[in-house]
Tab-separated table of C-alpha atoms and ligand atoms in Angstrom:
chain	number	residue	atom	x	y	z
A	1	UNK	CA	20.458	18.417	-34.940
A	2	UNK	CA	17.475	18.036	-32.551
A	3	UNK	CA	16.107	14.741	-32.099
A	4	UNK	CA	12.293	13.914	-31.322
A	5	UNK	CA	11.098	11.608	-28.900
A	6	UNK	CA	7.458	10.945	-27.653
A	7	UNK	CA	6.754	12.306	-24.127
A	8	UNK	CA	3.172	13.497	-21.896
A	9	UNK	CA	3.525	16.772	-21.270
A	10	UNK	CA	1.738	19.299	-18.801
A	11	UNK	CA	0.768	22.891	-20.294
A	12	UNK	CA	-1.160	25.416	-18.318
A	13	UNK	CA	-3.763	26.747	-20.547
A	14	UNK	CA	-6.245	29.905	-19.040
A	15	UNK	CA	-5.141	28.506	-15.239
A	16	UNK	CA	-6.113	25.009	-16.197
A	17	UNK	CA	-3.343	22.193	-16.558
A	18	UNK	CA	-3.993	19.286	-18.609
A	19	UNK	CA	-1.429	16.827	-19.587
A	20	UNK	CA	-1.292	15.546	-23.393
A	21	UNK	CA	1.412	13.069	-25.043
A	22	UNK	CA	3.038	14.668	-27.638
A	23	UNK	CA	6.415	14.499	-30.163
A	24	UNK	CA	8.734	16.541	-27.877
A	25	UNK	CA	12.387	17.883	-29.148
A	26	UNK	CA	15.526	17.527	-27.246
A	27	UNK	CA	14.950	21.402	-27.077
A	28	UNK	CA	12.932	21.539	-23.857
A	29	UNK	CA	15.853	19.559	-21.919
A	30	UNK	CA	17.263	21.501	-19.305
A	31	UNK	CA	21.008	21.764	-19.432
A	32	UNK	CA	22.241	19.098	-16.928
A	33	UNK	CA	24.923	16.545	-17.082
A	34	UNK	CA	23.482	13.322	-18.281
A	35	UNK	CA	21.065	12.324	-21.418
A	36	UNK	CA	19.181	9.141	-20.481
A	37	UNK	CA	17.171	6.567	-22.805
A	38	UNK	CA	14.063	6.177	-20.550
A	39	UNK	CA	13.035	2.695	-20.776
A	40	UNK	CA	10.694	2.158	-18.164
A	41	UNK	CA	8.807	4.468	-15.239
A	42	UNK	CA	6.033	3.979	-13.065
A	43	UNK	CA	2.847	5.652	-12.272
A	44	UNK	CA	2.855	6.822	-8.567
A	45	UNK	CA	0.110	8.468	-6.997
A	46	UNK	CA	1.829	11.969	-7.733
A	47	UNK	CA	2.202	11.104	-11.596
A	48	UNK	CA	-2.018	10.117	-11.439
A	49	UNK	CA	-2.392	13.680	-10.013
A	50	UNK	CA	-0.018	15.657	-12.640
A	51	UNK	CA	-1.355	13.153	-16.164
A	52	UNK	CA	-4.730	14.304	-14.789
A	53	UNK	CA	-3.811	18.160	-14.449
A	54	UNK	CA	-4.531	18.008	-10.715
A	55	UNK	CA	-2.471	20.873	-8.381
A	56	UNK	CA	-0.037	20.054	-5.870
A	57	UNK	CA	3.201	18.250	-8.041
A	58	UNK	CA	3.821	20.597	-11.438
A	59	UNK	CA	5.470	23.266	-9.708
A	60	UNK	CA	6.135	25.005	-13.276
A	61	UNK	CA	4.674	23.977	-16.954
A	62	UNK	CA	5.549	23.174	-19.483
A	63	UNK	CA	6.293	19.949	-17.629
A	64	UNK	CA	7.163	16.397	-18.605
A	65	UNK	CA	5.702	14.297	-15.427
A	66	UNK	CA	6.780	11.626	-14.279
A	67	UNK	CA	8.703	11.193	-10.560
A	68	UNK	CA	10.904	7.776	-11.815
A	69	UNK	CA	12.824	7.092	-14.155
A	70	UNK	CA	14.607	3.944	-15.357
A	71	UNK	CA	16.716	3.397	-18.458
A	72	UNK	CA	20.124	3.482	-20.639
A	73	UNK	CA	22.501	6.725	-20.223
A	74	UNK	CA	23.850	7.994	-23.771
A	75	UNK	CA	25.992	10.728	-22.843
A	76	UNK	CA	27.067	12.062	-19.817
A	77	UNK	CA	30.223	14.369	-17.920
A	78	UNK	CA	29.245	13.092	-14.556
A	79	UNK	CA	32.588	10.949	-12.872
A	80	UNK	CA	30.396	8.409	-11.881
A	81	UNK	CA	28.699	7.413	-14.828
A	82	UNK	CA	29.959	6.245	-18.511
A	83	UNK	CA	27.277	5.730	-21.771
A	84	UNK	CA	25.544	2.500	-21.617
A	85	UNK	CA	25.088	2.430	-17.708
A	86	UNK	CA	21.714	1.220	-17.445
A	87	UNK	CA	20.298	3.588	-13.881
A	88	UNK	CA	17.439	4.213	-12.252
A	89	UNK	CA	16.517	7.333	-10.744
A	90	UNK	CA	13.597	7.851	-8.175
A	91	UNK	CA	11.865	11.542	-7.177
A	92	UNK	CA	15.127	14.345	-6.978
A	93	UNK	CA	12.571	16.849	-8.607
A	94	UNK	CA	11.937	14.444	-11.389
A	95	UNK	CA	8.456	15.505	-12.934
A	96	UNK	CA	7.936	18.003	-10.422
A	97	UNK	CA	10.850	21.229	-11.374
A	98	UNK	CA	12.867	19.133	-13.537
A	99	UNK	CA	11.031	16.913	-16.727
A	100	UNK	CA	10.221	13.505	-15.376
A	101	UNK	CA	10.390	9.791	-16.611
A	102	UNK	CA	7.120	9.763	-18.942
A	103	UNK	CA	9.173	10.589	-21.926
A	104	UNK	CA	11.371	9.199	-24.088
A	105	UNK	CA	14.449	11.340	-23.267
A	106	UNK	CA	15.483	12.782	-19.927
A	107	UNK	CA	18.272	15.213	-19.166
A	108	UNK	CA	19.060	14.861	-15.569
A	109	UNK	CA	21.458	15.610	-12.296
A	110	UNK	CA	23.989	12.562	-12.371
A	111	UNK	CA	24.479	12.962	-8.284
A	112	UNK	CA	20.632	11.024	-7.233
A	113	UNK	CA	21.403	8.202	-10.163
A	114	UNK	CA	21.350	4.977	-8.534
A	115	UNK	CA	23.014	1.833	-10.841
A	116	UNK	CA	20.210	-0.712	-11.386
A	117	UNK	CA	20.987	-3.568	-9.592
A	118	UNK	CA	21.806	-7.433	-10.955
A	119	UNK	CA	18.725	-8.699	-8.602
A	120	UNK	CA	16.288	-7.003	-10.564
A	121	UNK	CA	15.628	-6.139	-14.518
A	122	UNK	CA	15.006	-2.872	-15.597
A	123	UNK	CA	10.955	-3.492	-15.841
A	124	UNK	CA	11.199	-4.999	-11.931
A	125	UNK	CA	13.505	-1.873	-11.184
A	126	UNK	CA	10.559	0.834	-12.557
A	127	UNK	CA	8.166	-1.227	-10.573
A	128	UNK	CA	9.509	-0.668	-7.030
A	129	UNK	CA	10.141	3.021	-8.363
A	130	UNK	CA	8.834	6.012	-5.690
A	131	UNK	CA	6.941	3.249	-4.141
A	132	UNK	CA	9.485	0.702	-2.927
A	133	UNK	CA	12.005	2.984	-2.559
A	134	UNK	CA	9.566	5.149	-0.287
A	135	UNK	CA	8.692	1.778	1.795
A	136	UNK	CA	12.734	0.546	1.821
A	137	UNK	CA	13.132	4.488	3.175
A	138	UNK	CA	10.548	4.202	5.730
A	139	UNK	CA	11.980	0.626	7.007
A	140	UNK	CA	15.581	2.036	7.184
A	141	UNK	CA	13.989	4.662	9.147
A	142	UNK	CA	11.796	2.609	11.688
A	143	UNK	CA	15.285	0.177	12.130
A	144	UNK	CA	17.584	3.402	12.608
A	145	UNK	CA	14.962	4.059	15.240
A	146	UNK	CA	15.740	0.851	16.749
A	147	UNK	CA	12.677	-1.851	15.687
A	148	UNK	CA	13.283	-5.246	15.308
A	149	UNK	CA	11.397	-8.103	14.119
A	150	UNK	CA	10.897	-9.122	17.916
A	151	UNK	CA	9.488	-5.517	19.164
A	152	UNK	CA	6.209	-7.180	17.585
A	153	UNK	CA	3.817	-6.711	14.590
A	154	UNK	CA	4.364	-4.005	12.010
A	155	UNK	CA	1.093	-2.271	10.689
A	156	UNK	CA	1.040	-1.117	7.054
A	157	UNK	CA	-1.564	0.972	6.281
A	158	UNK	CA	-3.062	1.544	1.984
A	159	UNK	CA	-1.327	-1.961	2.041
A	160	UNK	CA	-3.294	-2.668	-1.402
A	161	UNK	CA	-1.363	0.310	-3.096
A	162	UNK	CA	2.093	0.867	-4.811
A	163	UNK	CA	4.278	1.748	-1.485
A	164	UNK	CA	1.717	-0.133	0.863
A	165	UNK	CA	2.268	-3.299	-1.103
A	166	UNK	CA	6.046	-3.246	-1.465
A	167	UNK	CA	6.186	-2.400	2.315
A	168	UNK	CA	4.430	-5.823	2.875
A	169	UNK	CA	7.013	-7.719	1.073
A	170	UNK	CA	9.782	-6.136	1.882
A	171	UNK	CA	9.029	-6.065	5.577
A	172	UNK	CA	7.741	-10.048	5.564
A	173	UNK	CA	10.873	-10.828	3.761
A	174	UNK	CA	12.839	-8.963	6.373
A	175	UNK	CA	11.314	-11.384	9.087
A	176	UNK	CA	9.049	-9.085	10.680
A	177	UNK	CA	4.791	-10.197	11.244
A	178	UNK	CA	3.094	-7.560	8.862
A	179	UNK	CA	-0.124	-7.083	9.709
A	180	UNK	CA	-1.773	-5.566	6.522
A	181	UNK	CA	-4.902	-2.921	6.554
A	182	UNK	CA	-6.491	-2.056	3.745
A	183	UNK	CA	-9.830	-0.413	2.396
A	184	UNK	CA	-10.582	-3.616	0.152
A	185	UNK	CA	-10.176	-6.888	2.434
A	186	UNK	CA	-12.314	-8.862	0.638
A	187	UNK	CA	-10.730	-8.427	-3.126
A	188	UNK	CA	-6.999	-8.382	-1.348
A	189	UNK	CA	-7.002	-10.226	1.503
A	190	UNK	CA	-5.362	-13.503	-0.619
A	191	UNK	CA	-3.040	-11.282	-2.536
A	192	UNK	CA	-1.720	-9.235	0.502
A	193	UNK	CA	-1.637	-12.816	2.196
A	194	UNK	CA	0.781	-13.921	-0.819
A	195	UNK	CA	2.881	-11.010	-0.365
A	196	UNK	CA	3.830	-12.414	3.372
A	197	UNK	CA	1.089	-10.569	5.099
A	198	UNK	CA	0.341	-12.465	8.632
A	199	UNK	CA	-3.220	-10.935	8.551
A	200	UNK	CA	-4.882	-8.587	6.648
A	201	UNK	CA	-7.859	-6.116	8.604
A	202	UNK	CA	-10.338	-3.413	7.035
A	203	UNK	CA	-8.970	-0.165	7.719
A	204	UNK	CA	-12.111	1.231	9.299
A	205	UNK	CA	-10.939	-1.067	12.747
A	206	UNK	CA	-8.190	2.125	12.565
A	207	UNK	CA	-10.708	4.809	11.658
A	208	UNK	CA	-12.952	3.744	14.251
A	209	UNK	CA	-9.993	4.248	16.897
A	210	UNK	CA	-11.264	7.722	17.262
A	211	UNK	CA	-9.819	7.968	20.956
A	212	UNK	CA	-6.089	9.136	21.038
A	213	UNK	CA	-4.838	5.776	23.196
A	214	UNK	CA	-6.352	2.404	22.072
A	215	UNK	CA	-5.088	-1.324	23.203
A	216	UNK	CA	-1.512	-1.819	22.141
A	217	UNK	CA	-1.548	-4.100	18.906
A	218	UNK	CA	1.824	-2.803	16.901
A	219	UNK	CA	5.709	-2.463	17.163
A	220	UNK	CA	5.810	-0.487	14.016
A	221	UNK	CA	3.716	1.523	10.927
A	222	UNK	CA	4.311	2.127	7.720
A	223	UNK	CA	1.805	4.557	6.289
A	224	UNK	CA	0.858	6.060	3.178
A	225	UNK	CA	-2.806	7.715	4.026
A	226	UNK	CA	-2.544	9.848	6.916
A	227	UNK	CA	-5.949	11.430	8.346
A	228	UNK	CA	-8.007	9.190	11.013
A	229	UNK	CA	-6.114	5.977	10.105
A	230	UNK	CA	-2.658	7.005	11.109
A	231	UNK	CA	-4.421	8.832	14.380
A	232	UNK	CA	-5.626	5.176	14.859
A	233	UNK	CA	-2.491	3.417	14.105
A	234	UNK	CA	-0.476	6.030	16.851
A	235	UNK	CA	-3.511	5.170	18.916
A	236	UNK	CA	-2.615	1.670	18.876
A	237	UNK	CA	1.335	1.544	18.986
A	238	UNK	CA	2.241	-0.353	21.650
A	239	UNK	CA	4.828	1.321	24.154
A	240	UNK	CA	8.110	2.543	22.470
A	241	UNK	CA	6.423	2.309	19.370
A	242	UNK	CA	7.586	4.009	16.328
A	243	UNK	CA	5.583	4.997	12.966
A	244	UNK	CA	6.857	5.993	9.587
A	245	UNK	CA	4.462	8.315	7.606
A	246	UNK	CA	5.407	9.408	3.807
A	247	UNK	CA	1.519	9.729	2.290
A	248	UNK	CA	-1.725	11.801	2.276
A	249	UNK	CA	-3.847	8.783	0.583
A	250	UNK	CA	-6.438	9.771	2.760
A	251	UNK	CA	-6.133	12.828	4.198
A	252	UNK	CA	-3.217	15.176	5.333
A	253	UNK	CA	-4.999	16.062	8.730
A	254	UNK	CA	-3.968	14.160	11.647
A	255	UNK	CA	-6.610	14.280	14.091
A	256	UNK	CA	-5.168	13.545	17.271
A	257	UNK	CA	-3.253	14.145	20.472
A	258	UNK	CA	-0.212	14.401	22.222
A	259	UNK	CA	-1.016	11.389	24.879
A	260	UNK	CA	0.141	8.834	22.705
A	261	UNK	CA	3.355	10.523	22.725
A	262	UNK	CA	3.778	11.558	26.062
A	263	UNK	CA	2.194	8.544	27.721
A	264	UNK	CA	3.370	6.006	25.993
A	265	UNK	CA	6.789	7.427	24.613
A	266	UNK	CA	5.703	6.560	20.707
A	267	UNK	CA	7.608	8.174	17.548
A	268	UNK	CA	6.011	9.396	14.033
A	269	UNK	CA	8.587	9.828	11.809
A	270	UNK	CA	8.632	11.769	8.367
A	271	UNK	CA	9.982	9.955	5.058
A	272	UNK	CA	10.451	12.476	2.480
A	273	UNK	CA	11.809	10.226	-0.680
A	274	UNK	CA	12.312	13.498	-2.582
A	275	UNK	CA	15.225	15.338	-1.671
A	276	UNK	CA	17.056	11.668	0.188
A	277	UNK	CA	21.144	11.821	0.038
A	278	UNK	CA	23.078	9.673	-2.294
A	279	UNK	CA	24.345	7.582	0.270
A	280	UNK	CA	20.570	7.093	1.958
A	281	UNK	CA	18.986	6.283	-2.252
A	282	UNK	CA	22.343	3.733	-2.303
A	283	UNK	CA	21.618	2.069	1.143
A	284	UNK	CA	17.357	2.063	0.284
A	285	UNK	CA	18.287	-0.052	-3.178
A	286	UNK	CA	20.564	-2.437	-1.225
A	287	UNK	CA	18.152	-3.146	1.006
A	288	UNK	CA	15.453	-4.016	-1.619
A	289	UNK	CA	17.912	-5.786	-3.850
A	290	UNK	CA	18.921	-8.113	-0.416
A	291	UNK	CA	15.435	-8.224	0.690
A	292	UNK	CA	12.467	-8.051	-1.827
A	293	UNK	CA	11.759	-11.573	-3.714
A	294	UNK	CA	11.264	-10.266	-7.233
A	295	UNK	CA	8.546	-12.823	-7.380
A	296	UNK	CA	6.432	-11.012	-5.343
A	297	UNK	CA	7.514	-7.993	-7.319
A	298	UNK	CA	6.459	-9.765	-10.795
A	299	UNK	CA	2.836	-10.577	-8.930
A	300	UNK	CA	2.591	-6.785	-8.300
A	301	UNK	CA	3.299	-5.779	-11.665
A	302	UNK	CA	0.964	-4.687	-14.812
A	303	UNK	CA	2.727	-2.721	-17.656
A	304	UNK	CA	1.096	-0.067	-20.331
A	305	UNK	CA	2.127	1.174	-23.235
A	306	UNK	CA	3.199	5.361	-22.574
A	307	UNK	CA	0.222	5.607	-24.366
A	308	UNK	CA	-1.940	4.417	-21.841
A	309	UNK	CA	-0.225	6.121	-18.671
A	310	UNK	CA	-3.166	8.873	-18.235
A	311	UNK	CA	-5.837	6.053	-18.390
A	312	UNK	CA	-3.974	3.830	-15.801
A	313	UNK	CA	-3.540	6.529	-13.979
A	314	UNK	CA	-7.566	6.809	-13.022
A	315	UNK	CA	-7.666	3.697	-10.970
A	316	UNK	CA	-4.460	5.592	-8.352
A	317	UNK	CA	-7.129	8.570	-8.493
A	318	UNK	CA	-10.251	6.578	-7.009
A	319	UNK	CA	-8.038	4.733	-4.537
A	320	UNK	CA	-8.709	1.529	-6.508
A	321	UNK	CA	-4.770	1.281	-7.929
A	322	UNK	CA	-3.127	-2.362	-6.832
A	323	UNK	CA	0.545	-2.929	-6.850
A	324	UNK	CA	2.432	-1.330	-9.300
A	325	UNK	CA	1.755	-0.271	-12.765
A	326	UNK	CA	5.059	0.442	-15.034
A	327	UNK	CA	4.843	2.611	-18.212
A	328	UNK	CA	7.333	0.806	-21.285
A	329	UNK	CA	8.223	4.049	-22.585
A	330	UNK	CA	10.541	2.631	-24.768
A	331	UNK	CA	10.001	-0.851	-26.395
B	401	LIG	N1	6.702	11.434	1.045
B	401	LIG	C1	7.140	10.788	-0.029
B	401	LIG	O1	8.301	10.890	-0.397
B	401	LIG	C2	6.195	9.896	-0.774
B	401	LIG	C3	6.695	8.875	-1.602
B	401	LIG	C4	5.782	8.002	-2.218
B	401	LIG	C5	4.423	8.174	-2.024
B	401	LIG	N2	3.995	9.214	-1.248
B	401	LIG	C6	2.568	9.383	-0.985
B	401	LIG	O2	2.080	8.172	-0.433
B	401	LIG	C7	0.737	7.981	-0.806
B	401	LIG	C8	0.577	6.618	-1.476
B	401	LIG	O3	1.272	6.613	-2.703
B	401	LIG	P1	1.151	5.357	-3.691
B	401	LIG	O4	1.928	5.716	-4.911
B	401	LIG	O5	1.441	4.114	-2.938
B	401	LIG	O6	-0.411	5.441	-4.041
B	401	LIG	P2	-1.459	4.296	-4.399
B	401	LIG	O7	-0.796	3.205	-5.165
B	401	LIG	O8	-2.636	4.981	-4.982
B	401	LIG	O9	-1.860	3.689	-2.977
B	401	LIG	C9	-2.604	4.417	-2.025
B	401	LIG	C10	-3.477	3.450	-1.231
B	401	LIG	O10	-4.030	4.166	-0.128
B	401	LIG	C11	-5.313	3.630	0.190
B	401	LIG	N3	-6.315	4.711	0.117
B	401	LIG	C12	-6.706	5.401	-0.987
B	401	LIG	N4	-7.660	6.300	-0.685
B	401	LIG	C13	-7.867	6.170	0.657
B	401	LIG	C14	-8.738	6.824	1.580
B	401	LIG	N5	-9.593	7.790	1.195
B	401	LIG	N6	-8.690	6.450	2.877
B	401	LIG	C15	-7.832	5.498	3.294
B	401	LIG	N7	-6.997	4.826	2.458
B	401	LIG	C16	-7.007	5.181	1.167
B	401	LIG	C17	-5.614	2.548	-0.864
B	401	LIG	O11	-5.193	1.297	-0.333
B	401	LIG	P3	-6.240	0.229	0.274
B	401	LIG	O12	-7.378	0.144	-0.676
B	401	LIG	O13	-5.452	-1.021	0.375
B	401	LIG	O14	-6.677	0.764	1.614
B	401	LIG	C18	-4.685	2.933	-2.012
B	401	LIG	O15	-4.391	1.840	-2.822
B	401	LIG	C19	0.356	9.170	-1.678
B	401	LIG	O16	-0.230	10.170	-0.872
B	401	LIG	C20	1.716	9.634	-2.202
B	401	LIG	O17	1.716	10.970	-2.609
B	401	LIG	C21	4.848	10.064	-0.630
C-alpha cells in the first residue's frame, strides 16, 4: 500500500525549476536502507536556492530539497539503527542527488545518520543542522591545525547568518575571543554580543583590506562569504595564522595573493560538510553537544510551518536571514 505524505518538490519544467509543496507517495523513495519520520529540518542557504528554483544544488529533478534532516526512523536493515531511534542527518547528498528533509518521509543511507544527542531536542538539533555542523567542522579543522584559544582572536565572517552565528557561540563557548563581522552592525551588534561575541565590526573594514598583507589582527577565521572579505581576513591573519572557508555568501572569487602565504606562513583550509566521514559527523556533534549552550541556540531559533519554508527562505536569498530558521515538518 503506498502511503502519502506532504513534501516541496523541485520539477524542471521547459529548463526552468520551480519548487511546489505537494502530496508525494512513498513511490518516489529511492531504495535505501532506512524510512525516516522527518520531524524537523532547517532552511540553509542551499535549501533558499533549490525552494526558489535557483541552479547550483538540484543536481537531478524531480527533487525533494532539503540538505537536513531530523526525525523518528520507522524501519530500517542498517546494524546500527533499530525503529524508534530518533537521528539527525546533515548534507550526505540529502536534497541535492538523494530527496532531502522538506518532506514528510525520507528514505536514506543509514552510514551518515548521526543519533540526536540528550543535550539538545529534536527542534534545537534541526536548528544547528548544515549550519552548526559546518561551523563545529570548521573549528575541528582550525584546532587539528593547531589553534588555541591563546594564538589570539578568531574572526567570523556572515557572523549574522545560520553557520556564522553558531560559529560565534560555539567558538565563545570554547574559550576563544570571537571577534564578529557582519554586513548589519547596527541591527546585530547586541545579538552577536549575546552570543559571546567580544566585538562585533562592519565587514567593509575587511573589504576595504584590498592589499594582500594588512596589520595582523586574528589567530583564526571562520568564513562563510568568500570574495574580498576572506582576501581581507587572509590579509589580516596574524603570523601562523590559519582560516577555515566552507561558503560563497558573497562571492566565490578570491581576489588575492600568494604573500600572505608565503610571507607570513598562513593556512586557508576547505570544509566541505557534504561528503564528511562517519567518524568526523560523530566527533562535529560531540563537540556541539559539549560546547554550544542551547540557550544561545533557542535565541537563534524561529520555526515555520513546511508550508512556509519557500517564503522564509527569501530573507537567506537577500542576505538578510538571522540565525536559524527550522521547518516543523511534522507536528
Ligand atoms: N561547504 C559546505 O559544506 C557548506 C556548509 C554550509 C554552508 N555553506 C555555505 O556557506 C554560506 C553561508 O551559509 P548559511 O546557511 O550560513 O547562509 P545564511 O544564513 O544566509 O548566512 C550568510 C551570511 O553571509 C552574509 N552575507 C550575505 N550576503 C553577503 C554579501 N554579498 N557579502 C558579504 N556577506 C554577505 C550575511 O551575514 P551578515 O549580514 O552578518 O554579514 C548572511 O547572513 C553559503 O554560501 C552556503 O552555501 C557551505
Amino acid at each position: 500500500m503506498t502511503a502519502t505524505f506532504p513534501g516541496w518538490i523541485v520539477r524542471k519544467d521547459d529548463g526552468a525549476s520551480t519548487a511546489t509543496l505537494e502530496d508525494l507517495d512513498d513511490s518516489i523513495l529511492e531504495d535505501l536502507d532506512t524510512t525516516i519520520r522527518v520531524r524537523f529540518t532547517s532552511i540553509n542557504y542551499k535549501d533558499a536556492l533549490a525552494l526558489h528554483g535557483r541552479p547550483g544544488v538540484v543536481r537531478h529533478t524531480p527533487l525533494v530539497p532539503g540538505i537536513d534532516l531530523t526525525g523518528e526512523i520507522v524501519q530500517t536493515s542498517h546494524p546500527r539503527w533499530k525503529a524508534g531511534d530518533v537521528v539527525t542527518l546533515n548534507g550526505a547528498g540529502l536534497g541535492e542527488e538523494h530527496h532531502g528533509g522538506l518532506a514528510g518521509i525520507a528514505r536514506v543511507c543509514g552510514d551518515d545518520l548521526v543519533a540526536v544527542t540528550e543535550a539538545f531536542t529534536p527542534r534545537q538539533t534541526a536548528a544547528i543542522g548544515t549550519a552548526g555542523f559546518t561551523a563545529a567542522l570548521s573549528l575541528l579543522a582550525l584546532e587539528r591545525h593547531g589553534l588555541d584559544p591563546q594564538d589570539g582572536p578568531v574572526l567570523v565572517t556572515g557572523a549574522g547568518g545560520g553557520s556564522g552565528s553558531i560559529a560565534v557561540a560555539l567558538l565563545a563557548s570554547s574559550g576563544y575571543r570571537v571577534v564578529a563581522a557582519t554586513g548589519r552592525p547596527d541591527r546585530l551588534a547586541e545579538r552577536l554580543s549575546g552570543l559571546g561575541a567580544a566585538e562585533v565590526i562592519d565587514r567593509s573594514e575587511l573589504e576595504q583590506q584590498t592589499r594582500p598583507l594588512g596589520g595582523q589582527r586574528w589567530a583564526g577565521v571562520i568564513d562563510s562569504v568568500g570574495g574580498s572579505v576572506l582576501a581581507g581576513a587572509l590579509a589580516t591573519l596574524q603570523h601562523g595564522g590559519v582560516a577555515a572557508a566552507f561558503g560563497l555568501a558573497a562571492s566565490s572569487h578570491l581576489p588575492t595573493t600568494v604573500l600572505p602565504f608565503i610571507l607570513r606562513g598562513i593556512a586557508l583550509l576547505g570544509v566541505d560538510s557534504v561528503r564528511t566521514e562517519p567518524a568526523l559527523r560523530q566527533a562535529a556533534w560531540e563537540r556541539l553537544a559539549r560546547d554550544l549552550d542551547p540557550v544561545h541556540l533557542d535565541s537563534l531559533i524561529r520555526t515555520v510551518p513546511l508550508s512556509e519554508a519557500r517564503t522564509a527562505a527569501e530573507l537567506l536569498l537577500a542576505g538578510q536571514g538571522t540565525g536559524r530558521t527550522v521547518v516543523e515538518v511534522t507536528p
